[in-house]
Short mmCIF file of C-alpha atoms and ligand atoms in Angstrom, two decimals:
data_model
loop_
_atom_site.label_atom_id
_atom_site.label_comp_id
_atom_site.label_asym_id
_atom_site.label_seq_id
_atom_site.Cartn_x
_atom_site.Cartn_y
_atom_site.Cartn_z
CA UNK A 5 -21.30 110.43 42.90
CA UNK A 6 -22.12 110.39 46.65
CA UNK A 7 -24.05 106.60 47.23
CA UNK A 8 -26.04 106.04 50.25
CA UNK A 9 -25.70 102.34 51.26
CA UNK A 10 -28.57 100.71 52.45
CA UNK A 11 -29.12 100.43 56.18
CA UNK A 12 -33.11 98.99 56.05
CA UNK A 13 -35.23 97.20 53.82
CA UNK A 14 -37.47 100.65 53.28
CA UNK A 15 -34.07 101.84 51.18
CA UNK A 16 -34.69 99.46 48.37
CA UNK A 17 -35.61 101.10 45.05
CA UNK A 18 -38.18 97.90 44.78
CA UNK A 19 -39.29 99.28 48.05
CA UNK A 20 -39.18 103.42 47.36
CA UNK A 21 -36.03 103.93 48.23
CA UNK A 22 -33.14 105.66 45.76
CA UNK A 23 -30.78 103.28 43.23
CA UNK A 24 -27.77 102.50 44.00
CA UNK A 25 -26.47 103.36 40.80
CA UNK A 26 -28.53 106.02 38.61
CA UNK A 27 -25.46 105.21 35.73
CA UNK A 28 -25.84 101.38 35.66
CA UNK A 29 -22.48 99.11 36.02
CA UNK A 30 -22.15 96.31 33.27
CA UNK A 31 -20.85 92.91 32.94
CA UNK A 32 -19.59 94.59 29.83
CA UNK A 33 -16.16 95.68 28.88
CA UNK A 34 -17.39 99.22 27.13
CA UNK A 35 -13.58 100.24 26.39
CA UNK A 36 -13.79 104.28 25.48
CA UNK A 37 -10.39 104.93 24.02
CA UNK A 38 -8.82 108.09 23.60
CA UNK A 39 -10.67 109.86 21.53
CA UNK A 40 -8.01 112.00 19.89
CA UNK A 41 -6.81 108.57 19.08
CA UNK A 42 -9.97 106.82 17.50
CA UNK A 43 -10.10 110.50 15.64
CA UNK A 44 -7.07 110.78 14.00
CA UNK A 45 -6.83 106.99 12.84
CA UNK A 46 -10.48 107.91 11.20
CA UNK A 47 -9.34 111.06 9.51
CA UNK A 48 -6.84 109.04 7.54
CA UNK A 49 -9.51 107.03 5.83
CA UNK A 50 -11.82 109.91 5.56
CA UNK A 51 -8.96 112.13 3.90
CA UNK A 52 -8.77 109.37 1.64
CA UNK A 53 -12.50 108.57 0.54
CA UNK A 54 -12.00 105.08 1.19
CA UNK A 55 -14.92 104.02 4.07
CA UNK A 56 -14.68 100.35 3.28
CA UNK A 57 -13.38 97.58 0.75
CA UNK A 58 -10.12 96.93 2.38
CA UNK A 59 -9.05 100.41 3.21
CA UNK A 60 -6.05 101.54 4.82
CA UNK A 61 -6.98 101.06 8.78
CA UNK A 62 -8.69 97.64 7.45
CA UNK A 63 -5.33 96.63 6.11
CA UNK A 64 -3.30 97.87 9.27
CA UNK A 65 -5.88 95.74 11.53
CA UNK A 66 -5.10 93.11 10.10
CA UNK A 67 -1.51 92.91 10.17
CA UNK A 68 -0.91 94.39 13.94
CA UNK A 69 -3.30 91.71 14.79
CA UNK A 70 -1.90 88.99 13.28
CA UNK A 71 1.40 89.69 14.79
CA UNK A 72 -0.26 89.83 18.05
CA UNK A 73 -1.56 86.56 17.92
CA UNK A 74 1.67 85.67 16.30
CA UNK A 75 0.01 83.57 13.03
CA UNK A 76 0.47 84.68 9.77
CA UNK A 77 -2.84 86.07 8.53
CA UNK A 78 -6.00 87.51 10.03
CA UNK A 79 -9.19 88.87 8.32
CA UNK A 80 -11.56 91.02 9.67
CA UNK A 81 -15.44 90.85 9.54
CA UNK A 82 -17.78 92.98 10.40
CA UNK A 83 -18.88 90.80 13.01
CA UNK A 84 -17.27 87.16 15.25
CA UNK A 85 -21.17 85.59 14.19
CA UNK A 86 -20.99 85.66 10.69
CA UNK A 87 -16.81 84.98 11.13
CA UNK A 88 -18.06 82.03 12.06
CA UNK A 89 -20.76 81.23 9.86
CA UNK A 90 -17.88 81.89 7.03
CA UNK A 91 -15.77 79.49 8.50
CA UNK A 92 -18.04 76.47 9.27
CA UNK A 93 -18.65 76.76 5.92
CA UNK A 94 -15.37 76.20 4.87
CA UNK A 95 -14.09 74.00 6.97
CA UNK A 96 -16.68 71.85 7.64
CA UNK A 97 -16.38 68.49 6.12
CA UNK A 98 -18.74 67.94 2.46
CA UNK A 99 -21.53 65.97 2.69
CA UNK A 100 -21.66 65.63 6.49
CA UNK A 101 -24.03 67.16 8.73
CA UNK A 102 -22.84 68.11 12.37
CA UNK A 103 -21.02 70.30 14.20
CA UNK A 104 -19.94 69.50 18.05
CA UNK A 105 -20.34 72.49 19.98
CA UNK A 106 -20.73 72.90 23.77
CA UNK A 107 -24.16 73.85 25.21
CA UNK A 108 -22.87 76.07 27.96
CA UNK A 109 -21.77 78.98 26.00
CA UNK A 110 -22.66 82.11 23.80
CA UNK A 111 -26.68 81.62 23.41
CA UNK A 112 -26.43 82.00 19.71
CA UNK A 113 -23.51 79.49 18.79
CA UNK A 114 -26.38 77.11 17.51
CA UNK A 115 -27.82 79.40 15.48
CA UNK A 116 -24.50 80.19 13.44
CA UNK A 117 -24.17 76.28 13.04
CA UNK A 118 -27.63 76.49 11.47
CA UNK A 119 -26.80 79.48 9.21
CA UNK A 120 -24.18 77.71 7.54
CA UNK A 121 -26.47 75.02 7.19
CA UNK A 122 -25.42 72.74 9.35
CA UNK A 123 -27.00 71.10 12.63
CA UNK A 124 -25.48 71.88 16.17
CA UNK A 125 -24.60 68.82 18.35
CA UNK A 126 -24.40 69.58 22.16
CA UNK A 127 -21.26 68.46 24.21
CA UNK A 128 -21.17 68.82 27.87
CA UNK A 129 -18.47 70.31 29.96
CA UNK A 130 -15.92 69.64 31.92
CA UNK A 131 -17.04 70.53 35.40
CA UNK A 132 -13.54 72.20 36.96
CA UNK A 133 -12.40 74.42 33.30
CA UNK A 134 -16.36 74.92 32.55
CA UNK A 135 -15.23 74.01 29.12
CA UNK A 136 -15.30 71.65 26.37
CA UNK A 137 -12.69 68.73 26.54
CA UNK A 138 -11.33 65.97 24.50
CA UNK A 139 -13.27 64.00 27.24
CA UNK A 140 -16.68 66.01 26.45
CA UNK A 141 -16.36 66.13 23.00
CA UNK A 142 -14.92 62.50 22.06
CA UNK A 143 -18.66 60.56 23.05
CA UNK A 144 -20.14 62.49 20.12
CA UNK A 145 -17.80 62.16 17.55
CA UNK A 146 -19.61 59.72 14.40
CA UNK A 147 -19.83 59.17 10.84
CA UNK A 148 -21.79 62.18 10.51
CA UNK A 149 -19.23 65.00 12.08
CA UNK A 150 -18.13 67.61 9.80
CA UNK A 151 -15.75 69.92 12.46
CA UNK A 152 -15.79 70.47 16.18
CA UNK A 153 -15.25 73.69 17.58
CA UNK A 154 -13.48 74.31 20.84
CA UNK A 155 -15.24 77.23 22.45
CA UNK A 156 -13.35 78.75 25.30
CA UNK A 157 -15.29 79.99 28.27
CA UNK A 158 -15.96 83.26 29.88
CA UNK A 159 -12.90 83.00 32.28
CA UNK A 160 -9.45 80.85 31.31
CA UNK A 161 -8.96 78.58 28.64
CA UNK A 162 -10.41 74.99 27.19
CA UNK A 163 -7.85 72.87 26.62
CA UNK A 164 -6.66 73.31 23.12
CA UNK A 165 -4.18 71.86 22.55
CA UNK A 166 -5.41 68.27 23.74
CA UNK A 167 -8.59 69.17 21.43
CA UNK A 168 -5.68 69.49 18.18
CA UNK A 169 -4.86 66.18 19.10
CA UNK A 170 -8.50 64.46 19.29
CA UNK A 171 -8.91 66.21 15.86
CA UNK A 172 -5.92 65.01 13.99
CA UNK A 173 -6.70 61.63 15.49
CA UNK A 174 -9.86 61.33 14.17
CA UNK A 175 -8.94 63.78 11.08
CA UNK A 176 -11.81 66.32 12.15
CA UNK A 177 -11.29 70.16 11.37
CA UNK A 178 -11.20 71.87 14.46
CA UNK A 179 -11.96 75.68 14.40
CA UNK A 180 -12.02 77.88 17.94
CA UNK A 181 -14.20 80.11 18.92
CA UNK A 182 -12.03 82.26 21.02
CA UNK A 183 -14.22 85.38 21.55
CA UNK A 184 -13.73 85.45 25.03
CA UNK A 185 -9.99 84.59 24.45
CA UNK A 186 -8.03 87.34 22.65
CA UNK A 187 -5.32 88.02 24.79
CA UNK A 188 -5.00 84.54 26.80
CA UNK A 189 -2.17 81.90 26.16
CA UNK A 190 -2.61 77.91 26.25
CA UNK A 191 0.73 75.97 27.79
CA UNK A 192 2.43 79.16 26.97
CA UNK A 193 1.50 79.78 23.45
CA UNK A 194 -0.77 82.83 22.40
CA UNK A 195 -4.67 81.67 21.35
CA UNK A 196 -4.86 82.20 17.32
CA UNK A 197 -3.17 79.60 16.30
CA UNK A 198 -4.67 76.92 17.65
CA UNK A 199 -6.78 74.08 15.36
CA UNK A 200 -7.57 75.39 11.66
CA UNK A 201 -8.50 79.04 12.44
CA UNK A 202 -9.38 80.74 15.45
CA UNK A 203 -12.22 83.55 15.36
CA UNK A 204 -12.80 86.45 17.54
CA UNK A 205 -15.17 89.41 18.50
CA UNK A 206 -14.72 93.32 18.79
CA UNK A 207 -18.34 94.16 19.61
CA UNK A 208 -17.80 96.80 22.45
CA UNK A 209 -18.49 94.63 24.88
CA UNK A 210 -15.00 92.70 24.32
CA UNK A 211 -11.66 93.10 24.93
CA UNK A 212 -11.13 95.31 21.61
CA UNK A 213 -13.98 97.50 20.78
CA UNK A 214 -14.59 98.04 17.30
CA UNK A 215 -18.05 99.54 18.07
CA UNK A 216 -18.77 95.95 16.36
CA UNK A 217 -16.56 93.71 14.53
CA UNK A 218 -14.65 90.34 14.18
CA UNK A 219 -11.96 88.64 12.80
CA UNK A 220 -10.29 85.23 11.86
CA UNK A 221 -6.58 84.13 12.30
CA UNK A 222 -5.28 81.17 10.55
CA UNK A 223 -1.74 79.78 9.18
CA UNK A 224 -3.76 78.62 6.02
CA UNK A 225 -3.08 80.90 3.37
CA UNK A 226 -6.24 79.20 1.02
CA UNK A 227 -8.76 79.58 3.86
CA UNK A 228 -7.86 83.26 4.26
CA UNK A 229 -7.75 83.66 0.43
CA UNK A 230 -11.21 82.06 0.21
CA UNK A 231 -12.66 84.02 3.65
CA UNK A 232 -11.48 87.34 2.36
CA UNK A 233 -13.45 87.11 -0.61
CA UNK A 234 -16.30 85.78 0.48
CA UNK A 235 -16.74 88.60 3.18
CA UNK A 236 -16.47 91.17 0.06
CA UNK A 237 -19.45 89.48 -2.06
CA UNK A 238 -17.27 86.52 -3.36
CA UNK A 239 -15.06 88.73 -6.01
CA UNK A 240 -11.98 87.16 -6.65
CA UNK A 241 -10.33 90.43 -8.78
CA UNK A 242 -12.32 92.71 -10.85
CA UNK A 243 -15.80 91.83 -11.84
CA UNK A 244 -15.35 88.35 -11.38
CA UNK A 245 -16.97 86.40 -8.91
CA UNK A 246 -16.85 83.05 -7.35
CA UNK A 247 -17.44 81.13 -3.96
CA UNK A 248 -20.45 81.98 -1.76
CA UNK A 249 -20.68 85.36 -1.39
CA UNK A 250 -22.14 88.11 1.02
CA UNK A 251 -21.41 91.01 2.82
CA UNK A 252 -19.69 91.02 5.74
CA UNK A 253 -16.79 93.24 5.56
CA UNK A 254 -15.25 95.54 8.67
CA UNK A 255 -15.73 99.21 7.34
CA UNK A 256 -12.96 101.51 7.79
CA UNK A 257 -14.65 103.91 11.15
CA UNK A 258 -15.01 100.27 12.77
CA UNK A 259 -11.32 99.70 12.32
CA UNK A 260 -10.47 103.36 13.51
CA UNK A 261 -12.19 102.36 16.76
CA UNK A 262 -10.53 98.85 16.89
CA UNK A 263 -7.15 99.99 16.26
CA UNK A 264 -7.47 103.04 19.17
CA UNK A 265 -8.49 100.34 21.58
CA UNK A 266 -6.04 98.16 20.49
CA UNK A 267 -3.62 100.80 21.48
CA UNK A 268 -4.83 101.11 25.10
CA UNK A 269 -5.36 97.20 25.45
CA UNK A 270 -2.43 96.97 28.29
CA UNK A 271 -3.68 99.91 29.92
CA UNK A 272 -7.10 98.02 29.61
CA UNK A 273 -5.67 94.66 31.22
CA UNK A 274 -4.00 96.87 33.78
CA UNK A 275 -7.46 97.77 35.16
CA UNK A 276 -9.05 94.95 34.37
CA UNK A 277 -6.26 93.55 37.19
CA UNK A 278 -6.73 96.16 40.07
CA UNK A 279 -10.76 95.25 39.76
CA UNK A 280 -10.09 91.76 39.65
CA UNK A 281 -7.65 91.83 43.13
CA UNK A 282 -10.40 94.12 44.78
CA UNK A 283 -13.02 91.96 44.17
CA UNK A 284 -10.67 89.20 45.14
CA UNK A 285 -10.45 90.71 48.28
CA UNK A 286 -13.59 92.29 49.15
CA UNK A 287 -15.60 88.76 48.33
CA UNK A 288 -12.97 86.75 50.58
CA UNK A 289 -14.57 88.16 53.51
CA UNK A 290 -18.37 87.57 51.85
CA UNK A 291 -19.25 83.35 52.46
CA UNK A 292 -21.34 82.02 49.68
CA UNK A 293 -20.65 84.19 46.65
CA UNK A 294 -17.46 82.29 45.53
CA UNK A 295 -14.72 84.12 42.54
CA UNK A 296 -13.45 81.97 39.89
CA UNK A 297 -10.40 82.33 39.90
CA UNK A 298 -8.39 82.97 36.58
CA UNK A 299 -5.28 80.71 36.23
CA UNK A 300 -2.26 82.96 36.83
CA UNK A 301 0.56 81.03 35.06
CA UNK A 302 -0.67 81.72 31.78
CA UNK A 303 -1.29 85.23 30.32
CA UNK A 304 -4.78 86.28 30.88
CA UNK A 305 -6.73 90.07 30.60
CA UNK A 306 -9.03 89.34 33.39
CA UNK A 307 -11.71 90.86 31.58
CA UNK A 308 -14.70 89.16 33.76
CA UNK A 309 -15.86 88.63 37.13
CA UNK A 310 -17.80 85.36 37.65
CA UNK A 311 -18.87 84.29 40.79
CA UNK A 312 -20.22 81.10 42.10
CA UNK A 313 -23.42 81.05 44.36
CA UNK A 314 -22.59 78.22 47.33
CA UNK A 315 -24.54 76.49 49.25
CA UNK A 316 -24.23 79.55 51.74
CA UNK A 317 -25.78 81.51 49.67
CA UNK A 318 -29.28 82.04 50.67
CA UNK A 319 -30.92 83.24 48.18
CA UNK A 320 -31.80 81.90 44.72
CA UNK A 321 -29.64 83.30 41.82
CA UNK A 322 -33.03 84.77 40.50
CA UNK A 323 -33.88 87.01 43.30
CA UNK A 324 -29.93 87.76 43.99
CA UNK A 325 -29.75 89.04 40.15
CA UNK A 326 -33.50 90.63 40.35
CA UNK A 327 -32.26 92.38 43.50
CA UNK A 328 -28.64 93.80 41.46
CA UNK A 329 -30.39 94.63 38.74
CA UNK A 330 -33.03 97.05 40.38
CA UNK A 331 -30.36 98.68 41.85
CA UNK A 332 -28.49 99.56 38.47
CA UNK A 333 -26.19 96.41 38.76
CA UNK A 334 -26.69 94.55 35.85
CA UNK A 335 -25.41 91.09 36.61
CA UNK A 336 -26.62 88.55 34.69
CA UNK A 337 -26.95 84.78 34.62
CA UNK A 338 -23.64 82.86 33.45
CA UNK A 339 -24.47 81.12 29.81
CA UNK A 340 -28.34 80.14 31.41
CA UNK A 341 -30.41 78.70 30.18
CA UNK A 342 -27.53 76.09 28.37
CA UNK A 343 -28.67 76.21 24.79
CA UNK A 344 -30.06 72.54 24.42
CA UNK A 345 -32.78 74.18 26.98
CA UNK A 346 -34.48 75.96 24.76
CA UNK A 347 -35.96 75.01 21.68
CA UNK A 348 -35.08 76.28 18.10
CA UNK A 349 -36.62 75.98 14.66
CA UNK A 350 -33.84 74.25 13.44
CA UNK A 351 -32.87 70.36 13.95
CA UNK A 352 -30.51 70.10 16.48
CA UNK A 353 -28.63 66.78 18.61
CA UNK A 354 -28.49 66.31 21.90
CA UNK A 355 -28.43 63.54 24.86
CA UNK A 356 -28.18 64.14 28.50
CA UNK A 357 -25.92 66.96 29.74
CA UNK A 358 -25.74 66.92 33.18
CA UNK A 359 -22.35 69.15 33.92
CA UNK A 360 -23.76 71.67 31.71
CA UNK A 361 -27.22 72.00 33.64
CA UNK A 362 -25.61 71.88 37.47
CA UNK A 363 -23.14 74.55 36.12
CA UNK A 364 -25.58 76.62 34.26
CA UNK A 365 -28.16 77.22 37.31
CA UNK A 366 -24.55 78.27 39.89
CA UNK A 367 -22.91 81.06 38.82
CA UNK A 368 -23.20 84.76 37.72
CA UNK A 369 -21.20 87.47 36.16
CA UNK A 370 -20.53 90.81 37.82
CA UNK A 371 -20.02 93.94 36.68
CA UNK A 372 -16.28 94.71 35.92
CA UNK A 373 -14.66 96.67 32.60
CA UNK A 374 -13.54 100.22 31.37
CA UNK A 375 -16.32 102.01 33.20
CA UNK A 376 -16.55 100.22 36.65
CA UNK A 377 -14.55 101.58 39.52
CA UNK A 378 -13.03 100.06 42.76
CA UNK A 379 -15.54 102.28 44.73
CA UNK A 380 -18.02 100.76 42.79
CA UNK A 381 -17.22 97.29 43.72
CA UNK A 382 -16.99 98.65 47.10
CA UNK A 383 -20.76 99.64 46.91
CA UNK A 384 -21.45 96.31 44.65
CA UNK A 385 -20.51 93.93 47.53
CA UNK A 386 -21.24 95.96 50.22
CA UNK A 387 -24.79 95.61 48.73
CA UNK A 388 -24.50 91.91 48.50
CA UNK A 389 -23.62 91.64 52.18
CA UNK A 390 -26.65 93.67 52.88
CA UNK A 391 -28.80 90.87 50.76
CA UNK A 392 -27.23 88.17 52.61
CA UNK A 393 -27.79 89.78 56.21
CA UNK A 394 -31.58 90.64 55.11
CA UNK A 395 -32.39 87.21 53.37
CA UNK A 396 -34.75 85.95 55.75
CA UNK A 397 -37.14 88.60 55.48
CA UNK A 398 -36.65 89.19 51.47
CA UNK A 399 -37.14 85.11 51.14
CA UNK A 400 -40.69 86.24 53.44
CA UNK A 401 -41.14 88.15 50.63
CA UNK A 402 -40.37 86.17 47.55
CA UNK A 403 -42.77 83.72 49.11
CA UNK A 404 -45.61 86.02 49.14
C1 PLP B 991 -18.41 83.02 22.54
C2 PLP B 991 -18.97 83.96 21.49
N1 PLP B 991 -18.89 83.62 20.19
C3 PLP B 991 -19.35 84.44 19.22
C4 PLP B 991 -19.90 85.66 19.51
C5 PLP B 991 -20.41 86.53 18.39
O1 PLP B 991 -19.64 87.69 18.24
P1 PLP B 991 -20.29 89.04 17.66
O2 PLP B 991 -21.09 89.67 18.75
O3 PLP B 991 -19.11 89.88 17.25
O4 PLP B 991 -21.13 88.66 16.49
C6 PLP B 991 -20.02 86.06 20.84
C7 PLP B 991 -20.63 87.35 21.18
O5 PLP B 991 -20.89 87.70 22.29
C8 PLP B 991 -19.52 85.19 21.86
O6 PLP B 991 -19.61 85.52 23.16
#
């Protein structure tokens, strides 16, 4: 598709003129595998009758994940929210009430506390990893904490391993929300592993797209005895049931889909690489709109593209991502507003974060993934320079 770049205000599509991108680009990763692939992993289960229940691609899921994340068992959900809600409940300790949790993150990770009926305590982060640390999370541990979990952020790692420590020291589950952390490594070890369990996404807008889905890995043979039968209703065997039960099983066409984008996942992180290094060096040459970089020495997918608005930067991150957005580039705000900002019907605790609110007013994501292309970048910053060369007279504007 031929793009006209803009060369005057008048060109615009707030002002008239024509979008920059009639097919919107996405902070999303949207992987479309081969569909031969997804196709013939979904006949098997359809030759066989079996849609759900621990079917066949279910089953195979499981165990090429688990080896991936090299841990000995993994169960799959039909979704990383109620993953999580499963294992809070769990792990949590009896009796007590909280669960530490950062505020700069996914903006329902407060809400899954409170569906396991818990209440969400707020941690601040660490300013330079953007994520929870032992130093974050110590100040709220109390009589009253029943697990942390170490959340990692959008781009790199939290320290995990220094979190296993604070746990065992204070003898605190720890369980890891590593949805944005499938295919990373900490100190050289693969994330999965890590604290009690770890739990991860495969909504389509992750690294593996199940269409939706989720899953848990753990070296804890009881918790994934107890997790896979509480996804399936709580039956433990034949008509007999126990635990807490519900429904929140993978189905086999979700695990078709998983396990053909598992298949193309290097191909994926192969892409995900050439985007990263042009936007690497297209923004070099663009002051105020800063990368965040991804730390090299460990193995990463670099799956997003978060950027920093500096000082230089002259307009406000509003009008910057009104201005994308009109255009077809749907940036969006990085983890704003934190979630102790906004207010919830359920009882949460929280003091003064002040990390978490510089960070959460800085930075954005951009759009990257399966179905964004160099020359779209190209265009994409290219159409931020044009911003940053026109802000005096589109600040005029905003003012009006
Ligand atoms: C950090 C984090 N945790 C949990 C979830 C929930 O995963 P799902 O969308 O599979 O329910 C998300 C989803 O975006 C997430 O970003």
């Amino acid at each position: 598709v031929h793009r006209k770049a803009k060369r005057s205000l008048s060109d615009l599509y707030l002002n008239g003129g024509s979008r920059l991108f009639e097919r919107p680009i996405s902070t999303s990763n949207l992987v479309r595998p081969d569909i031969d692939c997804f196709l013939s992993y979904s006949r098997r289960f359809f030759d066989k009758g079996q849609y759900s229940n621990d079917g066949p691609l279910v089953q195979e899921l499981e165990a090429r994940l688990a080896s991936f994340h090299q841990v000995q068992h993994c169960i799959s959900f039909s979704n990383g929210f109620w993953a999580l809600v499963l294992a809070i409940r769990c792990l949590s300790v009896p009796v007590k009430k909280e669960v530490i949790i950062p505020s700069l993150t996914y903006r329902r990770l407060g809400d899954v506390v409170s569906w396991a009926g818990l209440v969400p305590r707020y941690c601040d982060v660490d300013y330079r990893s953007m994520a929870c640390s032992v130093e974050t999370v110590r100040p709220h541990v109390g009589p009253e904490t029943a697990l942390i979990i170490g959340v990692h952020p959008i781009i790199n790692c939290c320290d995990a391993p220094e979190l296993e420590l604070l746990a065992e020291e204070e003898s605190i589950p720890l369980l890891f929300d590593s949805v944005e952390s499938a295919y990373e490594t900490v100190n050289g070890k693969k994330v999965g592993s890590f604290g009690q369990a770890e739990v991860f996404s495969m909504h389509a807008s992750k690294l593996i797209n199940g269409f939706e889905g989720g899953y848990l890995t753990t070296n804890n043979a009881d918790l994934a005895n107890r997790l896979k039968a509480m996804r399936g209703f709580g039956f433990f065997g034949p008509d007999n049931v126990v635990e807490l039960g519900t429904n929140a099983k993978l189905n086999e066409v979700h695990a078709a889909m998983a396990l053909a984008s598992f298949d193309g996942l290097q191909a994926q992180v192969d892409q995900n690489l050439r985007c990263y290094r042009f936007y690497q060096k297209q923004l070099s040459e663009l002051n105020g709109i800063k990368l965040v970089e991804f730390y090299e020495l460990e193995k990463t997918s670099f799956k997003n593209i978060l950027v920093e608005l500096t000082e230089e930067w002259p307009l406000s991150r509003k009008h910057t991502i009104d201005y994308l957005n009109s255009e077809g580039i749907l940036a969006r705000p990085y983890y704003s507003p934190a979630l102790h900002m906004k207010s919830t019907v359920y009882p949460v605790v929280c003091g003064a974060l002040p990390t978490t609110e510089y960070l959460s007013e800085r930075y954005m994501l951009l759009p990257c993934g399966h179905l964004t292309s160099l020359e779209d970048i190209e265009v994409l910053v290219e159409f931020l320079s044009f911003l940053k060369t026109n802000s005096d007279i589109l600040m005029g504007i905003q003012k009006k």
